Coordinates of C-alpha atoms in Angstrom, one line a residue:
X1 CA 0.1 0.0 0.0
X2 CA 1.5 3.4 -1.0
X3 CA 2.4 5.7 1.8
X4 CA 0.2 8.8 2.5
X5 CA -0.1 11.7 5.0
X6 CA -3.2 12.2 6.1
X7 CA -4.4 15.2 8.2
X8 CA -7.7 16.3 9.8
X9 CA -7.9 19.9 9.6
X10 CA -8.1 21.5 12.8
X11 CA -11.8 22.5 13.5
X12 CA -13.0 21.6 10.5
X13 CA -15.4 18.7 11.8
X14 CA -16.6 21.1 14.8
X15 CA -18.0 23.4 11.8
X16 CA -19.3 20.3 9.5
X17 CA -20.7 18.3 12.1
X18 CA -23.4 20.1 14.0
X19 CA -26.4 18.0 16.0
X20 CA -29.3 17.3 14.1
X21 CA -31.9 19.1 16.7
X22 CA -29.6 21.7 17.1
X23 CA -29.6 23.0 13.2
X24 CA -33.2 22.5 13.1
X25 CA -33.9 24.8 16.1
X26 CA -31.5 27.2 14.9
X27 CA -32.7 30.8 13.0
X28 CA -31.3 30.7 9.4
X29 CA -29.3 33.7 9.8
X30 CA -26.3 32.7 12.1
X31 CA -24.6 36.4 12.1
X32 CA -25.5 39.8 10.6
X33 CA -24.7 43.1 10.3
X34 CA -24.1 46.7 8.7
X35 CA -20.9 47.7 7.1
X36 CA -19.9 51.1 7.3
X37 CA -17.6 54.4 7.0
X38 CA -17.4 57.7 8.1
X39 CA -16.5 58.3 4.4
X40 CA -19.3 56.5 2.8
X41 CA -21.7 55.4 5.2
X42 CA -23.7 52.0 4.7
X43 CA -20.8 50.5 2.1
X44 CA -22.2 47.9 -0.7
X45 CA -19.9 45.5 -2.1
X46 CA -17.7 44.8 1.3
X47 CA -16.4 41.2 1.5
X48 CA -16.9 40.5 5.2
X49 CA -14.8 37.0 6.6
X50 CA -15.4 35.2 9.4
X51 CA -13.1 32.6 10.7
X52 CA -13.2 29.9 13.5
X53 CA -11.1 30.7 16.5
X54 CA -7.8 27.9 15.9
X55 CA -9.8 26.6 12.6
X56 CA -8.9 26.1 9.3
X57 CA -11.7 27.3 7.1
X58 CA -13.1 30.7 6.4
X59 CA -16.2 31.9 5.2
X60 CA -17.0 34.9 3.3
X61 CA -19.8 36.9 2.2
X62 CA -20.7 40.6 0.8
X63 CA -22.5 43.4 1.6
X64 CA -25.8 44.5 -0.4
X65 CA -26.8 48.4 -1.4
X66 CA -27.8 49.0 2.2
X67 CA -24.2 47.8 3.6
X68 CA -25.9 44.7 5.1
X69 CA -24.0 41.0 5.3
X70 CA -25.6 37.6 6.6
X71 CA -24.0 34.5 7.4
X72 CA -26.3 31.3 7.0
X73 CA -26.9 29.5 9.9
X74 CA -25.7 26.4 7.8
X75 CA -22.0 27.9 7.5
X76 CA -21.3 29.1 11.1
X77 CA -21.3 26.9 13.7
X78 CA -21.9 28.4 17.3
X79 CA -18.5 29.8 18.8
X80 CA -16.1 32.3 18.7
X81 CA -15.1 34.0 14.9
X82 CA -12.5 36.5 14.0
X83 CA -13.8 38.9 11.3
X84 CA -12.0 40.7 8.7
X85 CA -12.8 42.9 5.3
X86 CA -11.7 43.3 2.1
X87 CA -12.3 46.9 0.6
X88 CA -9.7 48.5 -0.9
X89 CA -8.8 52.0 0.9
X90 CA -10.4 50.9 3.9
X91 CA -9.3 48.8 6.9
X92 CA -11.5 47.1 9.8
X93 CA -11.7 49.5 12.6
X94 CA -14.1 47.2 14.8
X95 CA -15.5 44.8 15.8
X96 CA -12.9 42.3 14.9
X97 CA -14.3 39.3 16.7
X98 CA -17.8 38.1 17.2
X99 CA -19.4 35.4 19.2
X100 CA -22.4 33.4 17.5
X101 CA -24.7 31.8 20.0
X102 CA -26.7 28.5 19.5
X103 CA -30.0 29.6 19.2
X104 CA -30.1 33.3 18.4
X105 CA -28.4 35.6 15.3
X106 CA -26.0 37.6 16.6
X107 CA -25.1 40.9 15.3
X108 CA -21.9 43.2 14.9
X109 CA -21.8 46.0 12.9
X110 CA -18.4 46.9 11.4
X111 CA -16.9 50.1 11.2
X112 CA -14.2 50.7 8.6
X113 CA -11.5 53.5 8.4
X114 CA -9.0 54.6 5.8
X115 CA -6.0 52.4 5.4
X116 CA -2.4 53.7 6.3
X117 CA -1.1 51.6 3.3
X118 CA -3.1 51.4 -0.1
X119 CA 0.0 50.2 -2.1
X120 CA -0.1 47.0 0.0
X121 CA -3.6 46.4 -0.8
X122 CA -3.3 46.6 -4.5
X123 CA -4.1 43.4 -6.3
X124 CA -1.9 43.2 -9.6
X125 CA -5.0 44.5 -11.9
X126 CA -4.9 47.7 -9.9
X127 CA -1.3 48.2 -10.2
X128 CA -1.4 47.5 -13.9
X129 CA -4.2 50.3 -13.8
X130 CA -2.2 52.9 -11.9
X131 CA 1.0 52.3 -13.7
X132 CA 1.5 55.1 -16.8
X133 CA 2.7 53.5 -20.4
X134 CA 1.1 52.0 -23.0
X135 CA -1.1 48.5 -22.9
X136 CA 1.8 47.3 -24.9
X137 CA 4.7 47.9 -22.2
X138 CA 2.1 46.5 -19.5
X139 CA 1.6 43.2 -21.4
X140 CA 4.8 42.9 -21.9
X141 CA 4.9 42.2 -18.3
X142 CA 2.5 39.2 -18.2
X143 CA 4.7 36.5 -17.9
X144 CA 6.4 37.9 -15.1
X145 CA 3.5 38.0 -12.3
X146 CA 2.2 34.5 -13.1
X147 CA 4.4 33.1 -10.4
X148 CA 4.2 36.8 -7.4
X149 CA 2.7 39.8 -7.5
X150 CA 3.5 43.0 -8.8
X151 CA 3.8 44.3 -5.6
X152 CA 7.3 42.7 -5.3
X153 CA 8.3 44.7 -8.3
X154 CA 7.1 47.9 -7.2
X155 CA 9.0 47.9 -3.6
X156 CA 12.1 46.8 -5.4
X157 CA 15.1 49.4 -5.6
X158 CA 16.6 47.7 -8.9
X159 CA 17.8 50.2 -12.2
X160 CA 17.4 48.7 -15.3
X161 CA 20.7 46.8 -15.3
X162 CA 20.1 45.1 -11.9
X163 CA 16.6 44.2 -13.7
X164 CA 18.4 42.3 -16.9
X165 CA 20.5 40.1 -14.1
X166 CA 17.6 39.2 -12.3
X167 CA 15.4 38.3 -15.9
X168 CA 18.2 36.3 -16.4
X169 CA 18.0 34.5 -12.9
X170 CA 14.3 34.3 -12.8
X171 CA 14.1 32.0 -16.0
X172 CA 16.5 29.6 -14.6
X173 CA 13.8 28.5 -12.3
X174 CA 11.2 26.1 -12.2
X175 CA 7.6 27.6 -12.4
X176 CA 6.7 25.9 -9.3
X177 CA 9.9 27.8 -7.4
X178 CA 8.8 29.7 -4.3
X179 CA 11.2 31.7 -1.9
X180 CA 11.2 29.0 0.5
X181 CA 11.7 26.2 -2.2
X182 CA 13.5 27.5 -5.3
X183 CA 14.3 24.7 -7.9
X184 CA 16.6 25.5 -10.5
X185 CA 16.3 24.0 -14.1
X186 CA 19.2 21.5 -14.9
X187 CA 21.6 22.4 -18.4
X188 CA 19.8 23.2 -21.8
X189 CA 16.1 24.0 -19.9
X190 CA 18.2 27.2 -18.5
X191 CA 18.1 30.0 -20.7
X192 CA 19.4 33.7 -21.1
X193 CA 17.2 36.2 -22.3
X194 CA 19.7 38.2 -24.0
X195 CA 20.2 42.1 -24.2
X196 CA 17.5 42.7 -27.1
X197 CA 15.6 45.7 -27.5
X198 CA 12.6 44.3 -26.4
X199 CA 13.9 42.7 -22.8
X200 CA 15.9 46.1 -22.3
X201 CA 12.8 48.2 -22.9
X202 CA 10.8 45.8 -20.3
X203 CA 14.1 46.2 -17.8
X204 CA 13.9 50.1 -18.2
X205 CA 10.2 50.5 -17.9
X206 CA 10.0 48.4 -14.4
X207 CA 13.0 50.9 -13.6
X208 CA 10.8 53.6 -14.1
X209 CA 7.9 52.4 -12.1
X210 CA 9.3 50.6 -8.9
X211 CA 11.1 52.5 -5.6
X212 CA 14.2 53.2 -7.2
X213 CA 12.7 56.8 -8.1
X214 CA 12.8 59.1 -5.3
X215 CA 8.8 59.6 -5.6
X216 CA 6.4 57.6 -7.5
X217 CA 5.2 59.5 -10.6
X218 CA 1.7 58.0 -10.7
X219 CA -1.5 57.9 -8.6
X220 CA -2.3 54.8 -7.5
X221 CA -5.9 53.5 -9.0
X222 CA -8.4 51.2 -7.4
X223 CA -11.3 49.2 -8.8
X224 CA -15.0 50.0 -7.8
X225 CA -16.2 47.5 -5.6
X226 CA -18.9 45.2 -7.1
X227 CA -22.5 46.3 -7.0
X228 CA -26.1 44.4 -7.0
X229 CA -25.9 40.7 -8.1
X230 CA -22.3 40.6 -8.1
X231 CA -22.4 40.4 -4.3
X232 CA -24.7 37.9 -3.9
X233 CA -22.6 34.7 -3.2
X234 CA -20.7 32.7 -0.5
X235 CA -17.2 31.8 -0.5
X236 CA -15.5 29.2 1.9
X237 CA -11.9 28.8 1.8
X238 CA -10.1 25.6 3.3
X239 CA -6.6 26.1 4.3
X240 CA -4.0 23.4 3.4
X241 CA -1.9 21.9 6.4
X242 CA 1.5 23.5 4.5
X243 CA 2.2 26.8 3.6
X244 CA 4.7 25.1 1.0
X245 CA 1.4 23.4 -1.0
X246 CA 0.5 25.0 -4.2
X247 CA -3.1 23.3 -5.2
X248 CA -2.6 24.3 -9.4
X249 CA -5.3 21.9 -11.0
X250 CA -8.1 21.7 -8.6
X251 CA -11.2 19.0 -9.5
X252 CA -13.9 16.7 -7.7
X253 CA -14.8 13.6 -8.4
X254 CA -18.7 11.5 -8.7
X255 CA -18.0 11.6 -4.6
X256 CA -17.7 15.0 -4.2
X257 CA -13.8 14.2 -3.0
X258 CA -11.5 17.1 -4.4
X259 CA -8.6 16.0 -5.6
X260 CA -5.5 18.5 -6.6
X261 CA -1.9 18.8 -8.0
X262 CA 1.1 19.8 -6.1
X263 CA 3.1 22.0 -8.6
X264 CA 6.1 22.4 -6.4
X265 CA 6.4 19.4 -4.8
X266 CA 6.0 15.3 -5.8
X267 CA 2.8 14.6 -4.5
X268 CA -1.1 14.0 -5.2
X269 CA -3.5 15.9 -2.9
X270 CA -6.8 14.7 -2.0
X271 CA -9.3 16.7 0.6
X272 CA -12.6 15.8 1.8
X273 CA -15.1 18.8 2.4
X274 CA -17.3 17.3 4.4
X275 CA -15.0 15.5 6.8
X276 CA -12.0 17.9 6.5
X277 CA -9.8 14.9 5.9
X278 CA -6.6 15.7 3.9
X279 CA -4.2 13.1 2.5
X280 CA -1.2 13.1 0.0
X281 CA 0.4 10.8 -1.8
X282 CA 4.0 10.5 -2.9
X283 CA 4.5 10.3 -6.7
X284 CA 7.5 8.4 -7.5
X285 CA 10.5 10.6 -8.6
X286 CA 11.6 8.9 -12.1
X287 CA 14.0 11.7 -13.2
X288 CA 16.4 12.4 -10.2
X289 CA 17.6 15.6 -10.2
X290 CA 15.2 17.5 -12.2
X291 CA 12.6 19.9 -10.7
X292 CA 9.6 18.0 -9.2
X293 CA 5.9 19.3 -9.3
X294 CA 3.0 18.9 -11.3
X295 CA 0.2 20.4 -13.4
X296 CA -2.3 18.9 -15.3
X297 CA -4.5 17.0 -13.5
X298 CA -7.7 15.4 -14.9
X299 CA -10.3 12.6 -14.3
X300 CA -11.2 9.7 -16.9
X301 CA -14.2 8.0 -17.3
X302 CA -13.1 5.0 -14.9
X303 CA -12.5 8.0 -12.3
X304 CA -8.7 7.3 -12.1
X305 CA -6.6 10.5 -11.6
X306 CA -3.8 11.5 -14.0
X307 CA -1.2 13.8 -13.8
X308 CA 1.2 15.5 -15.9
X309 CA 4.6 15.5 -14.2
X310 CA 6.3 18.6 -15.5
X311 CA 9.8 18.2 -15.9
X312 CA 10.0 14.8 -14.6
X313 CA 9.1 14.1 -18.1
X314 CA 6.6 11.5 -17.8
X315 CA 2.9 10.9 -16.7
X316 CA 1.1 9.1 -13.9
X317 CA -2.2 7.7 -13.3
X318 CA -3.6 7.1 -9.8
X319 CA -5.6 4.2 -9.1
X320 CA -8.0 5.3 -6.2
X321 CA -9.0 2.0 -5.0
X322 CA -5.6 0.4 -4.7
X323 CA -4.1 4.1 -3.5
X324 CA -1.4 3.0 -6.2
X325 CA 0.5 4.7 -9.1
X326 CA 1.6 3.7 -12.5
X327 CA 3.9 5.8 -13.8
X328 CA 5.5 6.2 -17.5
X329 CA 8.6 8.0 -18.5
X330 CA 8.5 9.8 -21.7
X331 CA 10.9 7.9 -24.3
X332 CA 14.7 8.2 -23.7
X333 CA 14.9 9.5 -27.8
X334 CA 12.5 12.5 -27.4
X335 CA 13.9 13.2 -23.6
X336 CA 16.1 16.5 -23.1
X337 CA 16.9 18.9 -19.5
X338 CA 13.8 20.9 -21.3
X339 CA 11.2 17.8 -21.6
X340 CA 8.1 18.5 -19.5
X341 CA 5.1 16.6 -19.9
X342 CA 3.1 19.4 -18.0
X343 CA -0.2 18.8 -19.8
X344 CA -2.0 15.4 -20.8
X345 CA -5.5 14.6 -22.1
X346 CA -7.3 11.5 -20.6
X347 CA -11.2 12.4 -20.7
X348 CA -11.6 10.3 -24.0
X349 CA -9.2 7.7 -23.4
X350 CA -12.3 5.1 -23.4
X351 CA -13.0 5.7 -27.3
X352 CA -9.5 4.7 -28.9
X353 CA -7.4 4.0 -25.5
X354 CA -5.3 6.7 -26.1
X355 CA -3.4 9.6 -24.0
X356 CA -2.4 12.7 -25.2
X357 CA 0.2 14.4 -24.1
X358 CA 2.3 17.7 -24.6
X359 CA 6.0 18.2 -24.5
X360 CA 6.9 21.6 -23.8
X361 CA 10.4 21.0 -25.5
X362 CA 9.7 22.2 -29.2
X363 CA 5.7 22.2 -28.5
X364 CA 5.4 18.3 -29.5
X365 CA 2.0 16.6 -29.5
X366 CA 2.4 13.1 -28.1
X367 CA -0.2 9.9 -27.8
X368 CA 0.2 7.0 -25.3
X369 CA -1.3 4.1 -25.9
X370 CA -2.5 2.7 -22.3
X371 CA -2.9 -1.1 -23.5
X372 CA 0.6 -1.5 -25.2
X373 CA 2.4 1.2 -22.9
X374 CA 3.9 2.5 -26.7
X375 CA 4.2 6.3 -27.4
X376 CA 3.7 8.3 -30.8
X377 CA 4.9 11.5 -31.5
X378 CA 3.2 13.7 -33.6
X379 CA 5.6 16.3 -33.9
X380 CA 4.8 20.3 -33.6
X381 CA 1.8 21.5 -35.6
X382 CA 2.1 24.9 -37.4
X383 CA -0.9 27.1 -39.0
X384 CA -1.2 26.4 -42.7
X385 CA -2.0 30.0 -43.7
X386 CA 1.3 31.0 -42.6
X387 CA 3.4 28.2 -41.6
X388 CA 4.3 29.3 -37.7
X389 CA 4.5 26.8 -35.3
X390 CA 2.1 26.7 -32.5
X391 CA 3.2 27.8 -29.4
X392 CA 0.7 25.3 -27.5
X393 CA -0.1 25.6 -23.8
X394 CA -3.1 23.8 -23.3
X395 CA -4.6 20.6 -25.0
X396 CA -8.2 19.3 -24.5
X397 CA -9.9 16.4 -26.2
X398 CA -13.6 16.4 -27.4
X399 CA -15.7 13.4 -27.0
X400 CA -14.2 11.4 -30.0
X401 CA -10.7 12.3 -28.8
X402 CA -9.6 14.4 -31.1
X403 CA -7.9 17.0 -29.7
X404 CA -7.7 21.0 -29.3
X405 CA -4.5 22.9 -29.3
X406 CA -4.3 26.3 -27.8
X407 CA -1.7 28.3 -29.1
X408 CA -0.2 30.9 -26.3
X409 CA 1.9 32.8 -28.7
X410 CA -1.5 33.9 -31.2
X411 CA -5.0 34.4 -31.0
X412 CA -5.4 30.6 -32.7
X413 CA -7.1 27.6 -31.8
X414 CA -6.6 24.1 -33.4
X415 CA -8.1 20.6 -34.1
X416 CA -6.4 17.3 -34.9
X417 CA -8.6 14.8 -35.9
X418 CA -7.2 11.5 -34.3
X419 CA -8.2 9.3 -36.9
X420 CA -6.7 11.5 -39.8
X421 CA -4.5 14.2 -38.2
X422 CA -6.1 16.9 -40.3
X423 CA -5.2 19.5 -38.7
X424 CA -7.7 22.4 -38.6
X425 CA -7.4 26.0 -37.5
X426 CA -9.7 29.1 -36.3
X427 CA -8.4 32.4 -35.3
X428 CA -10.0 34.7 -32.2
X429 CA -11.2 38.3 -33.6
X430 CA -8.4 39.8 -30.9
X431 CA -4.8 40.0 -31.8
X432 CA -2.7 38.2 -29.7
X433 CA -5.1 36.8 -27.2
X434 CA -2.9 34.1 -26.0
X435 CA -5.1 31.4 -25.5
X436 CA -4.4 29.5 -22.4
X437 CA -6.4 26.4 -21.0
X438 CA -9.9 25.4 -21.2
X439 CA -12.7 22.8 -21.2
X440 CA -15.0 21.1 -23.8
X441 CA -18.6 20.9 -23.6
X442 CA -20.8 18.2 -24.4
X443 CA -21.5 20.0 -28.1
X444 CA -18.0 19.6 -28.5
X445 CA -17.1 23.2 -28.3
X446 CA -13.9 24.6 -26.6
X447 CA -14.3 27.4 -24.3
X448 CA -11.1 28.5 -22.8
X449 CA -9.3 32.0 -21.3
X450 CA -7.5 34.6 -23.4
X451 CA -5.0 35.4 -21.1
X452 CA -3.8 38.3 -23.0
X453 CA -7.2 39.1 -24.7
X454 CA -9.0 39.6 -21.3
X455 CA -11.6 37.5 -22.4
X456 CA -13.7 34.1 -22.7
X457 CA -13.5 32.6 -26.0
X458 CA -15.6 29.9 -27.7
X459 CA -14.6 27.6 -30.7
X460 CA -17.9 26.0 -32.6
X461 CA -15.7 23.2 -34.8
X462 CA -19.3 23.0 -36.8
X463 CA -18.7 26.5 -37.7
X464 CA -14.8 26.8 -37.5
X465 CA -16.1 30.1 -35.6
X466 CA -14.3 31.9 -32.3
X467 CA -16.8 34.1 -30.5
X468 CA -15.5 36.2 -27.5
X469 CA -16.5 38.5 -24.5
X470 CA -14.1 40.5 -22.9
X471 CA -14.4 40.5 -19.1
X472 CA -16.1 43.9 -17.5
X473 CA -12.7 44.4 -15.5
X474 CA -9.8 45.3 -16.9
X475 CA -6.4 43.6 -16.6
X476 CA -8.1 40.3 -15.3
X477 CA -6.0 38.2 -17.4
X478 CA -7.7 34.7 -16.8
X479 CA -6.2 31.5 -17.2
X480 CA -9.2 28.9 -17.6
X481 CA -12.6 28.9 -18.4
X482 CA -15.1 25.9 -18.1
X483 CA -19.1 25.7 -19.2
X484 CA -21.4 24.5 -16.8
X485 CA -25.0 22.7 -17.3
X486 CA -26.7 25.7 -17.4
X487 CA -24.6 26.9 -20.6
X488 CA -23.3 29.6 -18.5
X489 CA -19.2 29.8 -18.4
X490 CA -16.7 30.4 -15.8
X491 CA -13.1 32.0 -15.4
X492 CA -11.0 33.2 -12.7
X493 CA -8.8 36.0 -12.9
X494 CA -5.2 35.7 -12.3
X495 CA -4.8 39.4 -11.4
X496 CA -8.2 40.8 -9.8
X497 CA -9.0 38.2 -7.4
X498 CA -12.4 38.2 -9.4
X499 CA -14.4 34.9 -10.5
X500 CA -16.1 35.5 -13.6
X501 CA -19.6 33.9 -14.6
X502 CA -21.0 35.1 -18.4
X503 CA -24.3 34.2 -19.6
X504 CA -23.3 34.1 -23.6
X505 CA -26.7 34.4 -24.4
X506 CA -26.8 38.4 -23.4
X507 CA -23.1 38.8 -22.9
X508 CA -23.6 39.7 -19.5
X509 CA -21.0 38.9 -16.6
X510 CA -21.2 38.6 -12.9
X511 CA -18.4 39.0 -11.2
X512 CA -17.5 37.7 -7.3
X513 CA -14.8 39.4 -5.6
X514 CA -12.3 36.8 -3.5
X515 CA -11.8 37.8 0.2
X516 CA -7.8 37.4 -0.4
X517 CA -5.4 37.5 -3.2
X518 CA -6.1 34.5 -5.1
X519 CA -3.5 33.5 -7.7
X520 CA -6.1 31.2 -9.7
X521 CA -5.0 28.8 -12.4
X522 CA -7.7 25.6 -13.3
X523 CA -11.4 26.3 -12.8
X524 CA -13.8 24.0 -12.3
X525 CA -17.4 23.2 -11.7
X526 CA -19.7 21.1 -9.9
X527 CA -22.9 20.8 -11.7
X528 CA -24.6 18.4 -9.5
X529 CA -25.2 21.3 -6.9
X530 CA -28.7 22.9 -7.7
X531 CA -26.9 26.0 -7.9
X532 CA -23.6 25.0 -9.8
X533 CA -20.7 25.2 -7.6
X534 CA -17.2 27.0 -8.7
X535 CA -14.0 25.4 -7.1
X536 CA -10.2 26.4 -7.7
X537 CA -7.0 26.5 -5.8
X538 CA -5.3 29.8 -4.2
X539 CA -1.8 28.5 -5.8
X540 CA 0.1 31.3 -3.8
X541 CA -2.4 30.6 -0.6
X542 CA -2.5 27.2 0.0
X543 CA -5.7 27.0 0.3
X544 CA -8.9 25.5 -2.0
X545 CA -11.9 28.0 -2.5
X546 CA -15.5 27.2 -3.4
X547 CA -17.8 29.5 -4.5
X548 CA -21.4 29.4 -4.0
X549 CA -23.9 31.5 -6.1
X550 CA -26.8 32.3 -4.8
X551 CA -28.9 33.0 -7.8

């Protein structure tokens, strides 16, 4: 039996296991109040959070147009709670705790005062809005802020020459590195950016907006707080037991168990939201000396978990019944220092027994035959119109196990016919929108995030056309998108800490502001709940996040 580490997250059992009689006798609202400030009076769109003393679960709600917030009794059991808020430009003056009784509704009217450090509260989206310069100058920074916040850059005192040194150092790190656990790439996987004019211009631009100047030459801009329907939701955040955990891809199985990939460690994570039990399973190291950590996590039709092993250059399948891994290395003839199998696609393997795999070294597309354990390298794919090679990021299979390719360098979507290998290309309307990751709906349409286009895209293979819907909040830069059972599409911002919900029929969005900085990667929608439930990982916050819309 594979060794595991299992932890019952402290305090969760107390929150989730109330007595039936007590639950029936409690009022529908456990805690309510009004949020005000001297400047605004009653404040709409303030995120109010309550966390049980010594607990690992935080519940958050938002205030309505009267400044009122309400926590349902189903979310807060009796006990002592620490209170916090998110409202850019403000801090909580008090009260900062609340006692929730067993048989009545508690009241806590919150008073906010102006913050003493506005810069520390800004999201990446607000820093982008604040910076002077063109959108082109700012978009050049998008690859710099997947792994950390702009706050680190703004507080630095580097000049342009020093930033050039930083660039060349940073590109030698594994993407899942943290300051506490840096991992260097090996051999020719490390690269130098060089001193090209574009790179130099970016270094000079950063030196013009950071603390190397005597005074800041620009005013700080903040995003408006959400209004109306955007405030009708509940967020539950489950802290994971170690700060080193980076939950990258988060999915739920048919039993409601959360599975997630560790971006910076060689583990598969499992979490039961009902009991609070957390377990992690060590994935075998097959390429010693190379960075560890995984990215893509998918469930096949049998319910087994498949994982892309990044620089370990292999794929893994976890049998949930036996709790054992089967691991396959990429063939030696395609192994290099830069070989990287971060993305794989097993969701339609029942069609032909093949798993799609992407090797990021050269954007090679591969197929793995589960029965014969043989690999097939289809090579890189190019756009027939101009001959330019696809810089593939995400891959997703349709119902027939044909494969979509998302070109992270342009606005292109490609589709490989699994039987004929015919390659079809469609192009979005926004230039250089940089499609990143997505999901296929029952109609075989691909819903995907446009990282540089700040939009959700949808490619319909029947028409070979792309439709796009720009997010209402600027500089959101979504990473992934998925459609739900109602035909709405969901994405999460890497920059603004907002979860976006699109009605494609009307083009209208609802955006839910999360209670803290949340570097959202993979997004997942649970269609088994009455109102669909959104799940993601806080990749930098070591937590699992659930968003429940109230309408």
